[in-house]
Short mmCIF file of C-alpha atoms in Angstrom, two decimals:
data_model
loop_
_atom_site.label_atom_id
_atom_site.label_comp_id
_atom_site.label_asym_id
_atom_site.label_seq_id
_atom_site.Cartn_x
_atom_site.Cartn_y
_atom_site.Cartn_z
CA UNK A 1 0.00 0.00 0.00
CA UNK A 2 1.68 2.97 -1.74
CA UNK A 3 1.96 6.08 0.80
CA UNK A 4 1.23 9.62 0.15
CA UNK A 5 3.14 10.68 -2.99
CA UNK A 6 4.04 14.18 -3.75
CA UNK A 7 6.01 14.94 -7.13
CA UNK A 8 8.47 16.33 -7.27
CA UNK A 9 10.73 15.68 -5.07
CA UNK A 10 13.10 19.03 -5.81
CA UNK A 11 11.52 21.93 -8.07
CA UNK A 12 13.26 24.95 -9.27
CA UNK A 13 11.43 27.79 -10.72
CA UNK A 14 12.12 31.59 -11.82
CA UNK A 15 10.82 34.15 -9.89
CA UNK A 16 7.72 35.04 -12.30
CA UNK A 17 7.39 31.01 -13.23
CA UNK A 18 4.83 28.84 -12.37
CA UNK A 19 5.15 26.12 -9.76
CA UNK A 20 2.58 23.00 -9.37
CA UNK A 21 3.32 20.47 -6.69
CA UNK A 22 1.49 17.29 -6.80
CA UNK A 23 -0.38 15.24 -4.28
CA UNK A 24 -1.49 11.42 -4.82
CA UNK A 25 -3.03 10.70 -1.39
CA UNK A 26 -2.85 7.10 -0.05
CA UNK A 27 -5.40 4.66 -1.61
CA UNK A 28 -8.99 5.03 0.14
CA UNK A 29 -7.91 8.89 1.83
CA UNK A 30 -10.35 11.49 0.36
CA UNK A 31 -9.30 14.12 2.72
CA UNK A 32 -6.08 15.85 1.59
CA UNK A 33 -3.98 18.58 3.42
CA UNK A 34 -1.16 21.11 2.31
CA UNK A 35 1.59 22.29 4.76
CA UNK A 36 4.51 25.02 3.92
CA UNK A 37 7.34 24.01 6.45
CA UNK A 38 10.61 27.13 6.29
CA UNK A 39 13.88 25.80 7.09
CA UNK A 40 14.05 25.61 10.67
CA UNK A 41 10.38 26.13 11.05
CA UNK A 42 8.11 24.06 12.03
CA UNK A 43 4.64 23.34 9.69
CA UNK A 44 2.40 25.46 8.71
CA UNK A 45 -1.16 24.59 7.64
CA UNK A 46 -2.17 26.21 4.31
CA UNK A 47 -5.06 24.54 2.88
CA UNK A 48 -7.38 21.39 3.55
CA UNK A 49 -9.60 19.77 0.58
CA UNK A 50 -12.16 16.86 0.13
CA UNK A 51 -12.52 15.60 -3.29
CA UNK A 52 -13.61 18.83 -5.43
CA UNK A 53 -14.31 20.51 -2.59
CA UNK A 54 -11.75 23.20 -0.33
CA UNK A 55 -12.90 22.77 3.34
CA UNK A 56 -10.59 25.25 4.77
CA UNK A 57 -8.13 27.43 2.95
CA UNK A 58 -7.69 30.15 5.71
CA UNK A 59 -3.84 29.15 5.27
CA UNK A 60 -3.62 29.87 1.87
CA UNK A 61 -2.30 33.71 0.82
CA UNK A 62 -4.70 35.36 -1.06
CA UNK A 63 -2.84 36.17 -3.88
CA UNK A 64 -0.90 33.63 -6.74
CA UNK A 65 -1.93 30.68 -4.30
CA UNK A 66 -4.66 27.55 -5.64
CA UNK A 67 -5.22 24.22 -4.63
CA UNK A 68 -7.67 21.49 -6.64
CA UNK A 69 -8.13 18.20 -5.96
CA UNK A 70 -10.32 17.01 -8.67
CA UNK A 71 -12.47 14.08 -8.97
CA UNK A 72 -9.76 11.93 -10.66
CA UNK A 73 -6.45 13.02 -10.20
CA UNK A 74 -3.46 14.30 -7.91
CA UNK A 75 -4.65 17.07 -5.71
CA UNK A 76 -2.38 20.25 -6.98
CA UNK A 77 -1.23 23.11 -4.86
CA UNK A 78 -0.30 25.96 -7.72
CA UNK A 79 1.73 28.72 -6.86
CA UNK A 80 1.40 31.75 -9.69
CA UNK A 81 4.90 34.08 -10.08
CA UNK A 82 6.53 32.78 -7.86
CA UNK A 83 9.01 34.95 -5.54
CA UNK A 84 11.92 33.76 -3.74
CA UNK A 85 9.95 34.02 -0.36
CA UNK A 86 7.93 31.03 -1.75
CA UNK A 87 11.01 28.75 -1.31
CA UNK A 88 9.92 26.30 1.16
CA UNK A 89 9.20 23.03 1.56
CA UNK A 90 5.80 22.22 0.72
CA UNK A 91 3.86 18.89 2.01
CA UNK A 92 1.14 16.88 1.54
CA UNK A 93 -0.91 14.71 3.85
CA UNK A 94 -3.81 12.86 3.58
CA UNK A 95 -6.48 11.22 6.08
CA UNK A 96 -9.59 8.37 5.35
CA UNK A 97 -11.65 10.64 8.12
CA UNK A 98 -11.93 14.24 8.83
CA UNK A 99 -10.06 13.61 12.12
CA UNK A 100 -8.08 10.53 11.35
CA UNK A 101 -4.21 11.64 12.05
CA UNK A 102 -2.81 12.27 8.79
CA UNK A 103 0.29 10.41 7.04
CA UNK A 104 2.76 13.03 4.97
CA UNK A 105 4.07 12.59 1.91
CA UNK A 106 8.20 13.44 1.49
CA UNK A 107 7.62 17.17 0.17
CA UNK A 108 8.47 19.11 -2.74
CA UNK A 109 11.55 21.34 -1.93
CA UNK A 110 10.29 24.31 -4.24
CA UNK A 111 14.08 27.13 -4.76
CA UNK A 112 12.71 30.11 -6.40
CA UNK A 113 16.20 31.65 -8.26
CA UNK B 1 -4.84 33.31 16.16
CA UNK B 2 -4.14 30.32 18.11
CA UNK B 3 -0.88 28.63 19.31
CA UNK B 4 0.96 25.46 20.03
CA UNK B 5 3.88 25.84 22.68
CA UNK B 6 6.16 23.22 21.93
CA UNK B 7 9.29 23.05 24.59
CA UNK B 8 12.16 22.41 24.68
CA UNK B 9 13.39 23.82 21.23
CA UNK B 10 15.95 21.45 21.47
CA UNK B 11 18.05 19.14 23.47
CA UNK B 12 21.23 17.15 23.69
CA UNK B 13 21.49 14.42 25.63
CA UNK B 14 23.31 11.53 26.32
CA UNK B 15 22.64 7.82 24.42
CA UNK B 16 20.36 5.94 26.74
CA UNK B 17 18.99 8.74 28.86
CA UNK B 18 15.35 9.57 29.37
CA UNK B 19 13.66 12.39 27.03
CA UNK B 20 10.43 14.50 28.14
CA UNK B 21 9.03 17.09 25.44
CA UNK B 22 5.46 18.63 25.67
CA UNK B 23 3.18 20.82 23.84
CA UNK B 24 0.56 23.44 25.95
CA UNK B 25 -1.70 26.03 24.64
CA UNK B 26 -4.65 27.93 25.91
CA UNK B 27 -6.87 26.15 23.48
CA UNK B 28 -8.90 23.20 23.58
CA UNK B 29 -7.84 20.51 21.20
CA UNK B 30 -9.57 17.20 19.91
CA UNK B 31 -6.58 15.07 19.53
CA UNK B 32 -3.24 15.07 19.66
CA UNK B 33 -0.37 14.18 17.62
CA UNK B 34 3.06 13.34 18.25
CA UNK B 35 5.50 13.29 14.79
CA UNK B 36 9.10 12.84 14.10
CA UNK B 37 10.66 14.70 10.86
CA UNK B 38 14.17 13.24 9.41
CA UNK B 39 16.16 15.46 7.38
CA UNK B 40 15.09 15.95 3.84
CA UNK B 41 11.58 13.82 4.94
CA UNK B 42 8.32 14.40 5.79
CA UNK B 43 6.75 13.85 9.33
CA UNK B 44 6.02 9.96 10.40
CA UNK B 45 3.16 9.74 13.05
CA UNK B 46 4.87 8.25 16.54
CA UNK B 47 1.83 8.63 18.60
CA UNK B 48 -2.30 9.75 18.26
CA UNK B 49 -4.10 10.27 21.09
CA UNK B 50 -8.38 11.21 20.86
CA UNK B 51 -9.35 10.93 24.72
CA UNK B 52 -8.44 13.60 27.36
CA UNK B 53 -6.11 11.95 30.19
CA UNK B 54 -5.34 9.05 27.36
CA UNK B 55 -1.81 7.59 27.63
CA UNK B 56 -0.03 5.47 25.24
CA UNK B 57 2.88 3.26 24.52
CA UNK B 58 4.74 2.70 20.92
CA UNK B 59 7.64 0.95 22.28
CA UNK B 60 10.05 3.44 23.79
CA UNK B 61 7.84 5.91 23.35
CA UNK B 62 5.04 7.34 25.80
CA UNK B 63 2.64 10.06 25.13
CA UNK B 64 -0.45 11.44 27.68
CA UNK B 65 -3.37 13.88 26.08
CA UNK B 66 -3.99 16.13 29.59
CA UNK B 67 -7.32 15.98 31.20
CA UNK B 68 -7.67 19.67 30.43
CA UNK B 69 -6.98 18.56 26.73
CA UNK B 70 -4.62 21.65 26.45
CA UNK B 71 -1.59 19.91 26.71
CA UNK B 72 -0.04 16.36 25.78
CA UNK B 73 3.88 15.65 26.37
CA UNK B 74 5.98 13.09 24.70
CA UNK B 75 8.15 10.81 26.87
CA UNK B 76 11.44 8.98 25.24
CA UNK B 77 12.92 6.04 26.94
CA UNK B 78 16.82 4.63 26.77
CA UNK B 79 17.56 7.50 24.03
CA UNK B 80 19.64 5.52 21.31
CA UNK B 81 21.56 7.34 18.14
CA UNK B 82 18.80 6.85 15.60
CA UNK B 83 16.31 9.27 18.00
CA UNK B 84 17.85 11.97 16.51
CA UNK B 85 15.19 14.03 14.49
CA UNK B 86 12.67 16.98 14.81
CA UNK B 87 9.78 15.91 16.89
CA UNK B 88 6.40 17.50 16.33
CA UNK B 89 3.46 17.63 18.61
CA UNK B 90 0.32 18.51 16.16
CA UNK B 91 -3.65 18.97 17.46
CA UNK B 92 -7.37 19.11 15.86
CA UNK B 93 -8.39 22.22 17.28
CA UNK B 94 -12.23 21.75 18.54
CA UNK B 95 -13.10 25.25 17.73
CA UNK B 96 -11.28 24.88 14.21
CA UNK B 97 -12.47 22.27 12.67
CA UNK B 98 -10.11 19.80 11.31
CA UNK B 99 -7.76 22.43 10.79
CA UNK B 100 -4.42 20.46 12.12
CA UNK B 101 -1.81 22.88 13.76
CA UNK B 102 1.55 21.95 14.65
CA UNK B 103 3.97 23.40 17.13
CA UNK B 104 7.39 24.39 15.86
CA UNK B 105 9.40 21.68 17.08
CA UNK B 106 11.85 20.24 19.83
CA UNK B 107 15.42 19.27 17.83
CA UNK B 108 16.45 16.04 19.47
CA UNK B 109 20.42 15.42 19.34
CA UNK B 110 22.15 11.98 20.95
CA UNK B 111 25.43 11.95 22.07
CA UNK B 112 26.97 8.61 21.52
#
């Protein structure tokens, strides 16, 4: 039984580029959850989705920041013009129940040059 | 907006000692969650606790939710080499949904 996968692993972008970081929850999860973890840092909640539906996206920025996570498919956290603050790690975790503890996925180390 | 008090930030300690870490805030939570991050990885559950007062084992590891359900703390046992890691305490806020905060982390280092 696969775990959460995020793709990919490393991801360097331009500042003005487009980044999209993908999320294949583990088989049977429909409850998906984005974190933005700073070096150092501990995580920090950004968004949390059902399928085609965003629950709670109160950690999101308002600005250059989506997240889908369609009826078939990896959920995708997009990140529009990206600026070097956006460097970060970015992870993904998925639950079977709205408060079953969630398992992570490895991250997507996004370097905005 | 609310917080997680995670404490120590860090500690270094001696192979086979005893380790006590623990999370407060002045919220209520649902559950609580104990993780440990490896370098370059993501966070790997250790520990989930659902019942105020609850206390559980995972081998070396013991965790308690407090009654007041503000607080939990994480206990280590016989510290060995590969405890070394970032350990996370993480909560369901009651008032928040299933919004799942995290604290910022106690850096555990073993001396050998």
């Amino acid at each position: 039984n696969a775990g959460v996968m995020q793709n990919p692993r490393h991801l360097v972008r331009r500042r003005g580029q487009e980044a999209r970081l993908r999320c294949s929850p583990m088989k049977g999860h429909s409850h998906v959850y984005w974190y933005r973890q700073l070096p150092e840092e501990g995580l920090k909640f950004m968004v949390y989705l059902q399928k085609e539906n965003i629950i709670d996206e109160s950690g999101m920025p308002k600005e250059r920041f989506s997240a889908e996570f369609p009826k078939e498919g990896p959920s995708i956290l997009r990140i529009q013009q990206v600026v070097r603050g956006d460097s970060a790690a970015y992870f993904c975790a998925s639950s079977p129940w709205d408060r079953g503890p969630p398992s992570f996925g490895q991250g997507t180390r996004l370097t905005v040059v | 907006g609310q917080q997680l008090n995670q404490s120590p930030q860090s500690m270094f300690i001696q192979e086979g000692e005893d380790v006590s870490m623990n999370c407060t805030s002045s919220s209520i939570f649902n559950t609580w969650l104990w993780y440990k991050q490896d370098p370059g990885e993501g966070p790997v559950l250790l520990i989930a606790l659902y019942k105020a007062g609850e206390l559980t084992s995972n081998g070396r590891l013991t965790a308690q939710f407090g009654i007041t359900r503000k607080d939990s703390f994480l206990n280590i046992s016989a510290s060995i080499p590969s405890d070394v890691g970032i350990y996370f305490c993480a909560g369901h806020l009651m008032e928040y949904g299933n919004k799942l905060v995290f604290g910022a982390g106690t850096i555990l280092r073993v001396k050998s």
